[in-house]
Coordinates of C-alpha atoms in Angstrom, one line a residue:
Chain A
G1 CA 79.1 122.0 86.1
E2 CA 77.6 119.3 88.1
N3 CA 75.3 120.4 91.0
V4 CA 74.8 117.7 93.8
E5 CA 72.5 117.9 97.0
Q6 CA 73.0 116.2 99.9
H7 CA 70.4 115.6 103.0
P8 CA 70.1 115.4 105.7
S9 CA 72.7 117.4 106.8
T10 CA 73.5 115.6 110.1
L11 CA 71.7 112.2 110.9
S12 CA 71.8 110.5 114.8
V13 CA 70.7 107.0 114.6
Q14 CA 71.0 104.2 117.5
E15 CA 73.1 101.0 116.9
G16 CA 71.6 99.0 115.1
D17 CA 69.5 100.7 113.2
S18 CA 69.7 101.2 109.8
A19 CA 71.0 105.2 107.8
V20 CA 70.0 106.2 104.8
I21 CA 71.6 109.5 103.1
K22 CA 70.2 111.0 99.7
C23 CA 71.9 113.1 96.9
T24 CA 70.4 114.2 94.1
Y25 CA 72.5 115.6 91.0
S26 CA 71.7 118.3 88.1
D27 CA 73.7 117.0 85.4
S28 CA 71.9 114.0 83.3
A29 CA 75.2 113.0 81.7
S30 CA 77.2 112.3 85.1
N31 CA 77.8 108.8 85.0
Y32 CA 79.8 108.1 88.1
F33 CA 78.6 108.1 91.7
P34 CA 80.9 107.7 94.4
W35 CA 80.3 107.9 98.5
Y36 CA 83.3 108.6 100.5
K37 CA 83.7 108.6 104.2
Q38 CA 86.0 111.0 106.0
E39 CA 86.4 110.9 109.8
L40 CA 88.0 113.9 111.8
G41 CA 91.0 115.2 110.1
K42 CA 91.4 112.0 107.4
R43 CA 91.0 111.6 104.4
P44 CA 88.2 111.0 102.5
Q45 CA 87.7 107.2 102.1
L46 CA 86.3 105.4 99.3
I47 CA 83.6 102.7 100.6
I48 CA 81.0 102.1 97.5
D49 CA 80.5 103.7 93.8
I50 CA 77.5 103.0 91.8
R51 CA 77.8 103.4 87.5
S52 CA 74.8 105.1 85.8
N53 CA 74.3 101.7 84.3
V54 CA 73.7 100.2 87.5
G55 CA 70.7 100.5 89.9
E56 CA 71.7 99.3 93.2
K57 CA 74.6 98.0 94.4
K58 CA 75.8 96.3 97.8
D59 CA 79.0 95.8 99.8
Q60 CA 78.1 94.1 103.1
R61 CA 76.4 96.6 105.2
I62 CA 76.4 99.1 102.4
A63 CA 74.1 99.4 99.2
V64 CA 73.9 102.2 97.2
T65 CA 70.8 102.8 95.1
L66 CA 70.7 105.2 91.8
N67 CA 67.5 106.6 89.8
K68 CA 68.6 108.4 86.7
T69 CA 65.6 109.4 86.4
A70 CA 65.1 111.3 89.1
K71 CA 68.7 112.3 88.7
H72 CA 69.1 111.1 92.4
F73 CA 71.1 108.6 94.8
S74 CA 71.2 107.0 98.0
L75 CA 73.4 105.4 100.5
H76 CA 72.3 102.6 102.9
I77 CA 74.0 101.4 106.4
T78 CA 72.3 98.8 107.6
E79 CA 73.2 97.5 111.4
T80 CA 74.4 100.7 112.0
Q81 CA 77.6 100.8 114.5
P82 CA 79.5 103.3 116.5
E83 CA 82.4 103.3 113.7
D84 CA 80.1 103.8 111.0
S85 CA 80.1 108.1 112.7
A86 CA 81.7 110.2 110.4
V87 CA 81.3 112.5 107.8
Y88 CA 79.6 111.0 104.6
F89 CA 80.3 113.3 101.2
C90 CA 78.5 111.9 97.8
A91 CA 79.8 112.8 94.7
A92 CA 79.0 113.1 91.2
I93 CA 81.2 113.2 87.8
N94 CA 81.4 116.1 85.3
P95 CA 80.6 115.0 82.5
P96 CA 84.0 113.8 80.8
R97 CA 86.1 116.2 79.2
R98 CA 89.8 115.8 77.8
S99 CA 91.2 113.3 80.7
G100 CA 89.8 114.7 83.4
Y101 CA 87.1 113.2 85.8
A102 CA 86.7 116.1 89.1
L103 CA 84.8 114.8 91.7
N104 CA 81.4 117.4 92.8
F105 CA 81.0 116.8 96.3
G106 CA 77.8 117.2 98.2
K107 CA 77.5 119.2 101.1
G108 CA 78.3 116.0 103.4
T109 CA 76.3 114.4 106.0
S110 CA 77.5 114.2 109.6
L111 CA 76.2 110.8 110.8
L112 CA 77.0 109.6 114.7
V113 CA 75.9 106.7 115.8
T114 CA 75.2 105.9 119.5
P115 CA 75.1 102.9 121.1
Chain B
A1 CA 98.9 97.7 99.2
A2 CA 100.9 100.9 98.8
G3 CA 98.4 104.4 98.7
V4 CA 98.8 107.8 98.4
I5 CA 101.7 110.0 99.8
Q6 CA 101.6 113.8 100.6
S7 CA 104.5 116.0 102.3
P8 CA 104.2 117.4 104.2
R9 CA 101.6 116.3 106.4
H10 CA 101.6 119.6 108.2
L11 CA 102.7 123.2 106.9
I12 CA 102.5 126.7 108.7
K13 CA 103.3 129.5 106.5
E14 CA 103.0 133.4 107.6
K15 CA 101.0 135.8 104.9
R16 CA 102.6 136.7 101.5
E17 CA 104.7 133.3 101.5
T18 CA 105.2 130.4 99.5
A19 CA 104.4 126.8 100.1
T20 CA 105.4 123.6 97.6
L21 CA 103.3 120.7 98.3
K22 CA 103.8 117.0 96.7
C23 CA 101.9 114.5 96.2
Y24 CA 103.1 110.7 95.3
P25 CA 100.5 108.7 93.4
I26 CA 99.8 105.5 93.4
P27 CA 102.4 103.2 92.0
R28 CA 101.2 102.7 88.0
H29 CA 98.6 105.2 88.9
D30 CA 99.0 108.3 85.8
T31 CA 96.5 110.7 86.8
V32 CA 96.3 113.3 89.7
Y33 CA 94.1 115.7 91.0
W34 CA 94.4 118.6 93.9
Y35 CA 91.0 119.0 96.3
Q36 CA 91.0 122.1 98.8
Q37 CA 89.0 121.5 102.1
G38 CA 88.4 124.2 104.3
P39 CA 86.7 123.5 107.9
G40 CA 83.0 121.8 107.9
Q41 CA 83.3 121.6 104.3
D42 CA 83.5 119.3 101.6
P43 CA 86.1 119.2 99.0
Q44 CA 86.6 121.4 96.1
F45 CA 88.7 120.5 93.4
L46 CA 91.6 123.0 92.2
I47 CA 93.4 121.2 89.3
S48 CA 94.6 117.9 87.8
F49 CA 97.1 116.3 85.7
Y50 CA 97.1 112.8 83.3
E51 CA 100.3 111.9 81.6
K52 CA 102.0 115.3 83.0
M53 CA 99.5 117.4 81.3
Q54 CA 97.0 119.5 82.9
S55 CA 93.4 117.2 81.9
D56 CA 90.9 119.9 84.3
K57 CA 90.9 122.8 85.9
G58 CA 88.6 124.0 89.3
S59 CA 88.5 126.9 91.2
I60 CA 92.1 127.0 91.2
P61 CA 93.0 130.9 92.0
D62 CA 96.3 132.7 89.8
R63 CA 98.4 132.6 92.9
F64 CA 98.4 128.5 92.4
S65 CA 100.2 126.3 90.0
A66 CA 101.0 122.6 89.7
Q67 CA 102.7 120.5 87.6
Q68 CA 102.8 116.5 87.3
F69 CA 106.8 115.2 86.7
S70 CA 108.1 112.4 84.9
D71 CA 107.5 110.1 87.9
Y72 CA 104.1 110.7 88.1
H73 CA 104.2 112.7 91.3
S74 CA 102.9 116.2 91.1
E75 CA 103.5 119.6 92.7
L76 CA 101.2 122.6 93.9
N77 CA 102.6 125.5 94.4
M78 CA 101.0 128.6 96.6
S79 CA 102.4 132.0 96.4
S80 CA 101.5 134.9 98.0
L81 CA 99.3 132.7 101.0
E82 CA 96.3 134.1 102.5
L83 CA 94.7 133.5 105.8
G84 CA 91.8 131.8 103.3
D85 CA 94.1 129.3 102.1
S86 CA 94.5 127.5 105.4
A87 CA 93.0 123.9 104.2
L88 CA 93.3 120.1 104.1
Y89 CA 95.0 119.6 100.7
F90 CA 94.8 116.6 99.4
C91 CA 96.0 114.5 96.3
A92 CA 93.9 111.8 94.8
S93 CA 94.8 109.5 92.0
S94 CA 93.1 107.0 89.7
L95 CA 94.4 105.1 86.8
F96 CA 93.4 106.2 83.4
G97 CA 91.5 102.8 82.1
L98 CA 88.5 101.2 82.5
A99 CA 88.0 102.6 86.5
R100 CA 89.4 106.1 85.7
E101 CA 87.0 107.6 87.5
T102 CA 87.9 105.7 90.7
Q103 CA 90.0 107.9 93.0
Y104 CA 91.6 107.4 96.0
F105 CA 92.6 110.4 98.7
G106 CA 96.0 110.7 100.3
P107 CA 96.2 111.3 103.9
G108 CA 96.9 115.5 102.4
T109 CA 98.4 118.5 103.9
R110 CA 97.2 120.8 106.5
L111 CA 97.8 124.0 105.6
L112 CA 97.8 126.9 108.3
V113 CA 98.9 130.3 107.5
L114 CA 99.2 133.1 110.4

């Protein structure tokens, strides 16, 4: 199965700075990489995703880059705000089998944005 | 927009009891996934269903079973509950098609086993 590693486990930045979270995956057949934001006790919320046929995707202050050769992908948050504070999970899809697309999550990064 | 609905939101059970968690996917979504998230951990995939048939199986204990019904809602049945089953249980749904991988999570059911 897929193994996803995520770094760092905690990240503290000042408001307005950028934050970068990195993930690596093991299975070169993986082709879908979403990022979820989870506030304490709440649901994981999809914030951005990227497919293996694309190298970069941007949505306002959030961007994701994918390096298929190196098997890693990164989340970039610019102009961070206190409300960006949360746990961020990267994930990769198991190689599709039958009709299932189970997510394999990284261990999460706890981001703290201080005013 | 309608989201994934889960019930109950909170559940307290004693060891060896049974519990049933329900999930109502986003309208028109035909695929349901169940995940278990322990305190401070990442969500772990349990099981998924597509068009009422099991499509994938993860780390689901034999004490647990699940099914998807004709209206696409799903139920996770948990028996002989153990203390270690205390966790957040999330259901996610997706629509089989071009963006079949995109999963939207429900608010979760917090299960506490005493």
